[in-house]
Amino acid sequence: MTSRTGIYGIVSVAFVAVYILMASCGCRTDTYSEADGADSVAAHRLPDTLRVGTLYSPTSYFIYRETEMGYDYDLVKRFTADKGIELDLVIAHNLAQAVEMLDSGLIDMIAYEVPVTAEYREHVLPCGVESITSQVLVQPKSGKTERITDVTQLVGREVYVEANSKYFHRLVNLNAEVGGGILIRSVERDTLITEDLIKMVSDGEIPLTIVDSDIARINKTYYRDLDITMEVSFPQRAAWGVSPHNSWLADSVNVWSQQESPRKERAELLKRYYEKSKSLPGVYILDFTSGRMSPFDPLFKKYAASIGWDWRLLASVGYAESRFDSTQVSWAGAKGVMQLMPATARAFGLSADSMAFNEASIATASKVLGSLDRSLARYVSDPVERKKFVLAAYNSGLAHIIDAIELARKYHYDPQTWDGMVAEALLLKSKPEYYNDPVCKYGYFRGRETFEYVRTVMACYDKASKQLSK
């Protein structure tokens, strides 16, 4: 697969992607069953390279730990692999730009959920598996107040939404529909994103918010204590798209999507992105009364020395990654006590069969951390402060941290300080106006996860430093 830069200022990438819009509860439905589809496909030959446009988004295409990932990305990659053709992926800044590229013949297909509406009918022919989404209420599963099951029960209740967002406008209309009385709280904060509001509901800081059902479904894998079942808008159909002049390509995608193997692939991708938990591993009680931090302390001491780190800091990484459980396998495929991604392990000479071995995992993770430290030395001169940047890069991938540094520099944060500076800039990478900024080369990223990760590691290290000898 190749990625390239288009004439519209599209960001060229060498890494990742994700997306899916689901039925109101988050599921996709097959809709193509025309008998003449196979005949149409047989009459045309697919190109040697399929030019596919997509967008950065939490549900379509993104980079995680230097690995390309995503529902739509994974699925279109499978399609081109099954057809024996190359994938040329182009990233558009927005859907209008992607449609314009399709209209101009710069791409052959959009692997992103294009709404099936009159607005796009003349320019986009839907294909593949249709999805359906709606806006939903995000509320706690249990709490002091009774769970809302009907929009009329929102009267007298506070609902927090981003200022001037589509959710705000929907809530204003909904308030009119029920005769008024919904307490609409419009939130304005530059670094605040939809995911922040969802977390705030989970933490009990705000009572309710509204988001799209696909975004809600993804975030529920982080926050299992939320209910996202109540719809507050009409459903919206969406699908991949091709030019109306290339109906044979739509037929090819439709016929392929009905086959058993792609159907199984979709089911696995749904589980991976929308069902598997993405929260930190289970509970491990840090008890230093025995004079140790984990069963692997000798290994942490051995390999921390090889990179000049305090072993307690290296052990804190292991705690944050796996809670010292070597059997952990993350939703993204990271394995072992140090949760190495397969591609990273291979790059540092560790075979897939050895990833779960404790010493191999810790030894390789130390090499990765040392490499990240050297790479970041040109950006952050203070070796102590730089360790926070290294931890962030270990969690997110180096590319996103470099993006955050450049965003911090542009928007007048201190680019050599993590807390309150580059950490805040990283959070901006969840917002299109920032991840599409020219200084930002690697697109969308859910910065909240890395933000919390660094805090977890440093809190663990602080506690260990006070109770265990160096």
XYZ file of C-alpha atoms in Angstrom:
470
model
C 0.000 0.000 0.000
C 1.185 3.527 -0.653
C 0.075 6.882 0.716
C 0.474 10.097 -1.244
C -0.060 13.836 -1.129
C -2.762 15.304 -3.396
C -2.933 18.761 -4.942
C -5.412 19.881 -2.279
C -2.791 20.045 0.469
C -3.536 16.534 1.674
C -1.287 15.198 4.352
C 0.909 12.343 3.123
C 1.241 9.518 5.620
C 3.265 6.374 6.051
C 1.222 4.814 8.808
C -2.485 4.110 10.076
C -6.460 4.269 9.895
C -9.951 3.496 11.379
C -13.696 4.054 10.857
C -17.119 2.552 10.993
C -20.584 3.897 11.305
C -23.017 1.431 12.741
C -26.708 0.767 13.072
C -28.320 2.865 15.766
C -26.841 0.478 18.309
C -23.605 0.425 16.359
C -24.091 -2.351 13.825
C -23.650 -2.425 10.044
C -26.137 -3.979 7.653
C -25.636 -5.555 4.241
C -27.930 -4.051 1.596
C -26.645 -5.193 -1.810
C -28.356 -8.148 -3.451
C -28.715 -7.266 -7.151
C -28.478 -10.376 -9.311
C -26.645 -8.657 -12.135
C -23.800 -7.433 -9.900
C -21.494 -10.306 -10.793
C -22.093 -9.763 -14.543
C -21.168 -6.091 -14.186
C -17.959 -6.996 -12.365
C -17.000 -9.570 -14.980
C -17.285 -6.957 -17.729
C -14.622 -4.719 -16.155
C -11.078 -5.202 -14.914
C -9.909 -3.570 -11.682
C -6.903 -1.259 -12.047
C -3.478 -2.429 -10.887
C -3.628 0.300 -8.220
C -6.823 1.458 -6.545
C -6.710 5.107 -5.477
C -8.730 5.360 -2.276
C -9.579 8.497 -0.335
C -10.316 8.518 3.375
C -10.254 10.904 6.335
C -8.470 10.912 9.651
C -10.979 10.162 12.384
C -11.397 8.021 15.496
C -13.565 5.711 13.416
C -11.933 5.676 9.986
C -8.175 6.103 9.813
C -5.514 6.948 12.402
C -1.974 6.124 13.502
C -1.396 4.239 16.748
C 2.101 3.372 17.920
C 3.408 3.906 14.388
C 0.925 1.378 13.021
C -1.820 2.074 10.479
C -5.142 1.004 11.899
C -8.879 1.411 11.461
C -12.086 -0.279 10.438
C -12.373 1.240 6.966
C -8.630 1.135 6.428
C -8.384 -2.515 7.442
C -11.385 -3.437 5.326
C -10.284 -1.649 2.149
C -6.813 -3.131 2.609
C -8.421 -6.564 2.723
C -10.436 -5.769 -0.422
C -7.358 -4.795 -2.446
C -5.403 -7.780 -1.099
C -8.188 -10.161 -2.114
C -8.274 -8.588 -5.573
C -4.474 -8.725 -5.929
C -4.097 -4.968 -6.503
C -2.150 -2.166 -4.830
C -3.774 0.329 -2.465
C -2.873 3.999 -2.921
C -4.315 5.775 0.116
C -4.972 9.525 0.013
C -5.980 11.485 3.107
C -8.440 14.339 2.619
C -8.939 17.124 5.142
C -12.714 16.792 5.060
C -15.524 14.962 3.290
C -16.204 17.786 0.827
C -12.606 17.576 -0.331
C -12.806 13.800 -0.698
C -15.980 14.102 -2.802
C -14.340 16.758 -4.956
C -11.369 14.449 -5.572
C -13.743 11.648 -6.531
C -15.616 13.980 -8.859
C -12.350 15.102 -10.480
C -11.082 11.547 -11.010
C -8.149 11.956 -8.605
C -9.355 8.957 -6.598
C -11.420 5.911 -7.518
C -13.239 5.338 -4.247
C -13.954 6.856 -0.841
C -13.410 4.412 2.031
C -15.229 6.555 4.565
C -18.869 6.709 5.535
C -20.457 9.143 3.085
C -24.028 10.064 4.127
C -26.645 8.669 1.744
C -28.448 11.949 1.151
C -29.615 14.112 -1.741
C -26.586 16.347 -1.140
C -24.203 13.634 -2.371
C -26.444 11.693 -4.759
C -25.131 13.297 -7.973
C -21.490 12.805 -6.999
C -21.299 9.590 -4.968
C -22.713 6.132 -5.666
C -22.926 4.210 -2.346
C -21.322 0.779 -2.186
C -20.282 -1.878 0.276
C -21.888 -2.356 3.655
C -24.324 0.372 4.613
C -24.122 1.777 8.125
C -26.651 3.643 10.199
C -25.916 6.057 13.031
C -27.834 8.497 15.180
C -27.066 10.900 17.972
C -27.411 9.278 21.388
C -27.592 10.366 24.992
C -24.556 9.451 27.108
C -25.541 8.810 30.717
C -24.346 6.701 33.661
C -25.725 3.174 33.825
C -26.544 3.762 37.465
C -26.527 6.702 39.838
C -28.598 8.936 42.055
C -31.049 9.832 39.298
C -33.175 7.417 37.322
C -31.917 6.455 33.875
C -33.542 8.426 31.047
C -35.460 6.306 28.544
C -37.499 8.981 26.699
C -36.596 12.441 25.410
C -39.409 14.024 27.422
C -37.524 13.041 30.568
C -34.776 15.481 29.592
C -36.979 18.383 30.685
C -35.424 19.872 33.800
C -32.135 18.012 33.265
C -28.741 19.504 32.437
C -27.139 18.327 29.182
C -23.603 19.477 28.330
C -22.475 19.814 24.715
C -19.703 21.577 22.806
C -20.585 25.155 21.891
C -21.913 25.585 18.328
C -21.505 21.884 17.565
C -24.047 19.775 15.695
C -24.933 18.286 19.088
C -25.733 21.757 20.442
C -27.989 22.499 17.464
C -29.730 19.136 17.774
C -30.340 19.795 21.456
C -31.800 23.231 20.696
C -34.213 21.627 18.202
C -35.045 18.831 20.623
C -35.783 21.364 23.323
C -38.295 23.040 20.996
C -39.844 19.661 20.142
C -40.539 18.826 23.802
C -41.857 22.302 24.595
C -38.768 23.665 26.344
C -37.237 23.028 29.735
C -34.043 21.157 28.800
C -31.132 22.865 30.548
C -28.622 23.174 27.710
C -25.088 23.804 28.982
C -22.857 24.987 26.146
C -19.210 24.279 26.924
C -16.436 26.386 25.409
C -12.816 25.351 25.895
C -10.185 25.176 23.197
C -8.742 21.816 24.202
C -12.095 20.214 25.035
C -13.297 17.506 22.660
C -16.263 15.156 22.506
C -14.260 12.400 24.215
C -13.612 14.737 27.161
C -17.329 15.231 27.745
C -17.899 11.474 27.638
C -15.149 10.987 30.232
C -16.673 13.716 32.378
C -19.979 11.832 32.410
C -18.114 8.667 33.418
C -16.285 10.553 36.193
C -19.506 12.142 37.460
C -18.363 15.693 36.650
C -21.348 16.329 34.360
C -24.642 14.403 34.229
C -25.314 14.028 30.479
C -23.972 14.700 27.002
C -24.899 13.877 23.383
C -22.648 12.352 20.696
C -22.901 10.245 17.535
C -23.604 6.583 18.202
C -20.374 5.363 16.574
C -18.272 7.717 18.704
C -20.259 6.653 21.765
C -19.693 2.987 20.940
C -15.932 3.448 20.670
C -15.751 5.400 23.911
C -17.803 2.819 25.747
C -14.826 0.478 25.300
C -12.941 2.898 27.570
C -15.789 3.648 29.959
C -17.895 0.572 30.671
C -20.081 2.395 33.194
C -21.979 4.365 30.549
C -25.351 3.832 28.895
C -25.595 4.913 25.227
C -28.834 3.226 24.175
C -31.213 6.211 23.949
C -31.383 7.846 20.523
C -32.162 11.547 20.273
C -32.147 12.003 16.484
C -33.299 10.330 13.304
C -30.976 7.647 11.912
C -28.451 8.539 9.197
C -27.482 6.052 6.459
C -23.928 6.055 5.120
C -21.580 3.909 3.025
C -18.373 3.924 0.981
C -18.713 5.592 -2.386
C -17.522 5.644 -5.992
C -18.267 7.941 -8.908
C -21.696 7.318 -10.495
C -19.766 6.801 -13.749
C -18.057 3.752 -12.196
C -21.046 1.670 -11.168
C -19.095 -1.452 -12.112
C -16.629 -0.664 -9.281
C -19.511 -0.327 -6.840
C -20.764 -3.713 -8.057
C -17.312 -5.201 -7.473
C -17.236 -3.940 -3.907
C -20.827 -5.080 -3.313
C -20.229 -8.595 -4.618
C -17.021 -8.902 -2.583
C -18.661 -7.641 0.613
C -21.293 -10.405 0.407
C -18.689 -13.191 0.407
C -18.161 -15.236 3.539
C -14.538 -14.282 4.187
C -15.103 -10.493 4.126
C -18.184 -10.932 6.303
C -16.075 -12.762 8.893
C -13.416 -10.065 8.603
C -15.995 -7.370 9.317
C -17.217 -9.235 12.372
C -13.675 -9.420 13.737
C -13.061 -5.744 13.046
C -16.268 -4.800 14.831
C -15.076 -6.677 17.903
C -11.617 -5.155 17.702
C -12.636 -1.532 17.399
C -16.069 -1.406 19.011
C -16.236 -4.120 21.644
C -12.807 -4.962 23.073
C -11.939 -2.923 26.134
C -9.352 -0.189 25.570
C -9.044 0.840 29.194
C -5.934 0.098 31.228
C -5.527 -3.501 32.463
C -7.143 -4.756 35.671
C -6.222 -4.002 39.250
C -2.757 -4.727 40.636
C -2.244 -3.487 44.180
C 1.125 -1.801 44.516
C 2.369 -3.037 47.897
C 5.954 -2.164 48.748
C 6.007 -3.708 52.248
C 7.914 -6.704 50.889
C 10.585 -4.397 49.539
C 9.779 -5.072 45.925
C 7.602 -3.586 43.211
C 6.865 -6.601 41.012
C 7.938 -10.188 40.334
C 10.193 -8.800 37.597
C 12.264 -6.345 39.661
C 15.600 -8.063 38.861
C 14.863 -7.756 35.137
C 13.844 -4.118 35.447
C 17.078 -3.374 37.331
C 19.175 -5.219 34.753
C 17.771 -3.538 31.655
C 17.143 -0.068 33.120
C 20.876 0.143 33.726
C 21.524 -0.475 30.018
C 19.805 2.822 29.118
C 20.695 4.823 32.219
C 17.180 4.827 33.660
C 16.017 4.405 37.222
C 14.701 0.839 37.394
C 11.658 2.053 39.297
C 10.656 4.203 36.330
C 11.044 1.282 33.922
C 8.975 -0.881 36.279
C 6.326 1.866 36.363
C 6.044 1.552 32.572
C 5.422 -2.174 33.013
C 2.780 -1.404 35.620
C 0.973 1.076 33.358
C 1.186 -1.210 30.337
C 0.074 -4.563 31.727
C -0.172 -4.397 35.515
C 2.764 -6.854 35.303
C 0.590 -9.436 33.547
C 2.633 -11.059 30.753
C -0.487 -12.705 29.273
C -2.080 -9.367 28.353
C -2.956 -8.829 24.669
C -4.426 -5.402 23.886
C -7.168 -4.558 21.389
C -4.433 -3.285 19.043
C -2.375 -6.482 19.291
C 0.268 -5.319 21.785
C 1.629 -8.211 23.848
C 3.578 -9.075 26.958
C 4.431 -7.316 30.192
C 5.641 -4.241 28.266
C 2.851 -4.399 25.645
C 5.025 -4.269 22.541
C 3.338 -3.906 19.170
C 4.276 -6.676 16.707
C 5.811 -4.227 14.214
C 7.897 -2.594 16.943
C 9.081 -5.967 18.220
C 10.154 -6.998 14.713
C 11.974 -3.705 14.184
C 14.048 -4.395 17.308
C 14.745 -8.018 16.439
C 12.151 -9.716 18.648
C 10.174 -12.524 17.038
C 6.426 -12.905 17.464
C 6.964 -16.150 19.387
C 9.141 -14.352 21.957
C 6.942 -11.322 22.623
C 5.301 -12.844 25.706
C 8.621 -13.867 27.294
C 9.206 -11.563 30.252
C 12.926 -10.952 29.844
C 12.657 -10.512 26.078
C 9.774 -8.060 26.513
C 11.573 -5.947 29.113
C 14.888 -6.040 27.245
C 13.248 -4.963 23.970
C 11.138 -2.274 25.651
C 14.330 -0.838 27.131
C 15.850 -0.621 23.657
C 12.711 1.107 22.378
C 12.770 3.626 25.235
C 16.465 4.288 24.667
C 15.846 4.850 20.960
C 12.971 7.246 21.677
C 15.151 9.148 24.143
C 17.822 9.655 21.487
C 15.235 10.735 18.903
C 13.673 13.282 21.248
C 16.980 14.749 22.447
C 16.936 17.243 19.562
C 13.529 18.521 20.707
C 13.848 18.453 24.515
C 17.238 19.336 25.989
C 16.557 18.574 29.672
C 17.066 14.787 30.144
C 14.737 14.662 33.156
C 11.881 16.482 31.448
C 12.508 14.478 28.278
C 11.564 11.243 30.041
C 7.923 12.341 30.080
C 8.103 12.874 26.339
C 9.675 9.425 25.944
C 6.880 7.837 27.981
C 4.295 9.602 25.838
C 6.009 8.437 22.651
C 6.165 4.859 23.952
C 2.409 4.962 24.414
C 1.352 6.844 21.283
C 4.239 6.520 18.853
C 6.966 9.085 18.230
C 5.153 10.716 15.293
C 2.279 12.084 17.381
C 4.613 13.530 20.011
C 6.611 15.360 17.343
C 3.310 16.697 15.993
C 2.370 17.859 19.496
C 5.741 19.595 19.907
C 5.245 21.447 16.631
C 1.678 22.398 17.565
C 2.948 23.639 20.939
C 5.598 25.734 19.202
C 3.049 27.251 16.798
C 0.425 28.034 19.424
C 2.851 29.495 21.964
C 3.104 26.651 24.438
C 6.575 25.784 25.741
C 7.658 22.967 23.335
C 10.193 21.604 25.862
C 7.801 21.179 28.787
C 5.327 18.314 29.004
C 2.824 19.113 31.778
C 0.426 21.880 30.818
C 2.267 22.543 27.567
C 2.987 19.793 25.020
C 0.528 17.536 26.872
C -2.191 20.103 26.147
C -1.070 20.378 22.526
C -1.376 16.598 22.186
C -5.015 16.840 23.268
C -5.606 19.208 20.354
C -4.839 16.379 17.911
C -8.377 15.108 18.420
C -9.795 18.239 16.762
C -9.853 18.542 12.930
C -8.735 22.174 12.904
C -5.529 21.092 14.643
C -4.740 17.667 13.197
C -5.241 19.174 9.740
C -2.866 22.033 10.578
C 0.135 22.076 8.185
C 2.584 21.573 11.079
C 0.762 18.402 12.089
C 1.987 15.588 9.827
C 0.372 12.485 11.279
C -3.284 13.357 11.679
C -5.881 12.442 14.250
C -4.910 10.987 17.599
C -6.813 10.317 20.800
C -4.449 12.268 23.032
C -6.457 11.720 26.195
C -5.161 8.134 26.464
C -1.508 9.202 26.332
C -2.178 12.181 28.612
C -3.511 9.812 31.290
C -0.814 7.220 30.603
C 2.052 9.593 31.430
C 0.271 10.640 34.616
C -0.180 6.991 35.617
C 3.484 6.117 35.045
C 4.784 9.179 36.870
C 2.406 8.673 39.827
C 3.549 5.065 40.129
C 7.193 6.129 39.889
C 6.725 8.828 42.520
C 5.250 6.295 44.929
C 7.969 3.725 44.230
C 10.726 6.336 44.628
C 9.508 7.154 48.138
C 9.233 3.556 49.299
C 11.883 1.551 47.442
C 15.621 2.051 47.280
C 17.275 2.855 43.970
